Tab-separated table of C-alpha atoms in Angstrom:
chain	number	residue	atom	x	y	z
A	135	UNK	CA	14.602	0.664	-15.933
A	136	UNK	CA	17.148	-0.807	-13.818
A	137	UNK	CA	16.786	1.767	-11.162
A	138	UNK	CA	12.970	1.064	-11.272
A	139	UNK	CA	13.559	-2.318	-10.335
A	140	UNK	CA	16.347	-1.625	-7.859
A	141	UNK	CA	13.218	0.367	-5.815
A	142	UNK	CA	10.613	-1.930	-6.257
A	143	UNK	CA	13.003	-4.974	-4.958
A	144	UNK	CA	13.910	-2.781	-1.977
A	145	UNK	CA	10.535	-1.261	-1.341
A	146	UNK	CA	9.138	-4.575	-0.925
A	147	UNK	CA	12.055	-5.763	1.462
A	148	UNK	CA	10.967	-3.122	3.399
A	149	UNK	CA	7.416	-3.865	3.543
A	150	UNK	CA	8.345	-7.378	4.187
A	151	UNK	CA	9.921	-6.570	7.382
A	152	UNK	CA	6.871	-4.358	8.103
A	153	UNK	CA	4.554	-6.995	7.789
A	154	UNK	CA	6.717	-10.009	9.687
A	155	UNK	CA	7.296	-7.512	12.500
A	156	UNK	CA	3.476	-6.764	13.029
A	157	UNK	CA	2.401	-10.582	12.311
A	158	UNK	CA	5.816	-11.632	15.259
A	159	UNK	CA	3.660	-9.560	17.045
A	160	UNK	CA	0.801	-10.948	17.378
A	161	UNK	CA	2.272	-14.550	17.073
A	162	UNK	CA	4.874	-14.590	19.577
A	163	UNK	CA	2.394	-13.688	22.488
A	164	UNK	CA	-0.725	-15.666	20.988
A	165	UNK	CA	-2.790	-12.471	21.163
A	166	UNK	CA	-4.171	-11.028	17.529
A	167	UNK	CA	-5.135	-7.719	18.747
A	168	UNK	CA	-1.800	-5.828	16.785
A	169	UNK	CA	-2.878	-6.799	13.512
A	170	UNK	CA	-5.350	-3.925	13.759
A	171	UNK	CA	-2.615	-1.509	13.232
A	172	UNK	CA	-2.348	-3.454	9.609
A	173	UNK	CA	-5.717	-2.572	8.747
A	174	UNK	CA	-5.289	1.422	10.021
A	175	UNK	CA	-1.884	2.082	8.567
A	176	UNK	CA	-3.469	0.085	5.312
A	177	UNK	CA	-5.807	2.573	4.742
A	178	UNK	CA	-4.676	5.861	6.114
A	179	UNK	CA	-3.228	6.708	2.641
A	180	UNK	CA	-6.858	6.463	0.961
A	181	UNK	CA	-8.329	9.611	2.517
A	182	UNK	CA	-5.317	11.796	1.101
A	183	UNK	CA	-6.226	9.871	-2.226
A	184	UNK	CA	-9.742	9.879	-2.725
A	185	UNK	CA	-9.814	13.527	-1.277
A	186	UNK	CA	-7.056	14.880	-4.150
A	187	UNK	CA	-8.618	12.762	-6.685
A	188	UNK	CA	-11.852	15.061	-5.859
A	189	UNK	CA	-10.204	18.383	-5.406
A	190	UNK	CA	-10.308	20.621	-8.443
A	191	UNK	CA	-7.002	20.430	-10.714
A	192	UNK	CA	-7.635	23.805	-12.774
A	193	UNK	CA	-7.979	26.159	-10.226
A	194	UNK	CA	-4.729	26.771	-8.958
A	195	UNK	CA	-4.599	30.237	-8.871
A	196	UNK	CA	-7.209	30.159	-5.238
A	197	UNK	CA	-5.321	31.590	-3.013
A	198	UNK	CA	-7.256	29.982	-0.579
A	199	UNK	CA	-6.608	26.548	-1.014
A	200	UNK	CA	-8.728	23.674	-1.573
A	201	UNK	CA	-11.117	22.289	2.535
A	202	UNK	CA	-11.358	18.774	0.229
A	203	UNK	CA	-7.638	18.125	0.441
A	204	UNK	CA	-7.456	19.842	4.135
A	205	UNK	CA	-9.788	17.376	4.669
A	206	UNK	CA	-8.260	14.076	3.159
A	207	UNK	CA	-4.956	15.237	5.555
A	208	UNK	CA	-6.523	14.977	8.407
A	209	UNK	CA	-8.540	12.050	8.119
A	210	UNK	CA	-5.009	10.607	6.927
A	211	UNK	CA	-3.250	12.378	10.313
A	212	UNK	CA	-5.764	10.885	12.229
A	213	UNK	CA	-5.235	7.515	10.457
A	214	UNK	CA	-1.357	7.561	11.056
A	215	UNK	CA	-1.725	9.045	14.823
A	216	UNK	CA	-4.726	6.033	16.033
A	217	UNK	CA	-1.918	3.324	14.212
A	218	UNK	CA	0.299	4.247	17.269
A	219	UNK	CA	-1.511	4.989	19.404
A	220	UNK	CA	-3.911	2.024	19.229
A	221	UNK	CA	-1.413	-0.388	20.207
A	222	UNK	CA	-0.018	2.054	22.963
A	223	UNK	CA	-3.430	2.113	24.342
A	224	UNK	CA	-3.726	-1.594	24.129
A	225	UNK	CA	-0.174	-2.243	25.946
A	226	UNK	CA	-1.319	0.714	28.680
A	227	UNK	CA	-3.963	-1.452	29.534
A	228	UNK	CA	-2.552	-4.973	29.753
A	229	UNK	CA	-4.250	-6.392	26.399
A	230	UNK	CA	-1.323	-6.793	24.796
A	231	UNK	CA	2.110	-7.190	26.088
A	232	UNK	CA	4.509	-3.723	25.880
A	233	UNK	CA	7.123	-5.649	23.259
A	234	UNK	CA	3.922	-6.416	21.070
A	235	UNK	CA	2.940	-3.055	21.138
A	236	UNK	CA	6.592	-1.747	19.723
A	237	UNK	CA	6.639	-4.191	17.330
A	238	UNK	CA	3.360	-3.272	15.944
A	239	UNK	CA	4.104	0.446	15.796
A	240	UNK	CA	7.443	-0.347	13.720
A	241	UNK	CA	5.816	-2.547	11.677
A	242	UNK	CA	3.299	-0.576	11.193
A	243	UNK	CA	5.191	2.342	10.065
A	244	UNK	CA	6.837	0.580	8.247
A	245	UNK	CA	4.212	-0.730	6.457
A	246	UNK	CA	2.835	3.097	6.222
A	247	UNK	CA	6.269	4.226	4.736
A	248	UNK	CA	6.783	1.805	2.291
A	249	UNK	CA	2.914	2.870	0.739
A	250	UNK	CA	3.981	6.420	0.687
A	251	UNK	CA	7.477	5.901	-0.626
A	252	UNK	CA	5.446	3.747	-3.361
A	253	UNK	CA	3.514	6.414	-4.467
A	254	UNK	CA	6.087	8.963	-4.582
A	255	UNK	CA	8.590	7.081	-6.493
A	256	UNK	CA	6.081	5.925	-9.415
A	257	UNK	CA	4.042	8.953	-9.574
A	258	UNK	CA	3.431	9.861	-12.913
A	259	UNK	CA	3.757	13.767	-13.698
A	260	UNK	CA	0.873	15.024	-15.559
A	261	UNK	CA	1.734	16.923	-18.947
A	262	UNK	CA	-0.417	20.311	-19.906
């Protein structure tokens, strides 16, 4: 139990920093276009969710693998690849300032790391 709470406190340091570095970003240069990347790393997990929620559990002997969880990747690649390269494409073209832009990306991953590490450390393994 102790070791439970030792990750939650420092899985939601983490996303602390996440979310002040994204929210700096957008402060510090009075422009509120960064916080975008919130909302896309935010859901870019949901895809891979929904999509393995949907898959078929008792057919694992298909060699040929399931095109619903294919799927739920890629729409959470493409999630994961617009949150940087939104803010890239933002700083490119003078929107937002360059230091903004870096900020949001770390942030942002960080933000995107700390869901995933979530969800691996309090999975729950299913019994047969």
């Amino acid at each position: 139990m102790a070791a439970g709470l030792k990750t939650i406190i420092a899985l939601s340091f983490v996303l602390a920093i996440g979310f002040l570095l994204v929210i700096l970003s957008s402060a510090l240069w009075h422009n509120y276009l960064p916080l975008t990347v919130v909302a896309t790393f935010l859901l870019a997990p949901l895809p891979n969710w929904i999509c393995f929620r949907c898959s078929n559990p008792d057919d694992f002997m298909d060699p040929s693998g399931s095109a619903v969880v294919d799927f739920g990747r890629f729409c959470t690649g493409f999630l994961v690849v617009m949150g940087v390269a939104l803010p890239t494409l933002m700083a490119h073209c003078g929107v937002i300032e360059y230091p903004a832009g870096v900020m949001a990306i770390l942030g942002g991953l960080l933000i995107y790391g700390t869901i995933i590490s979530f969800t691996m450390f309090f999975q729950e393994e299913e019994e047969f």
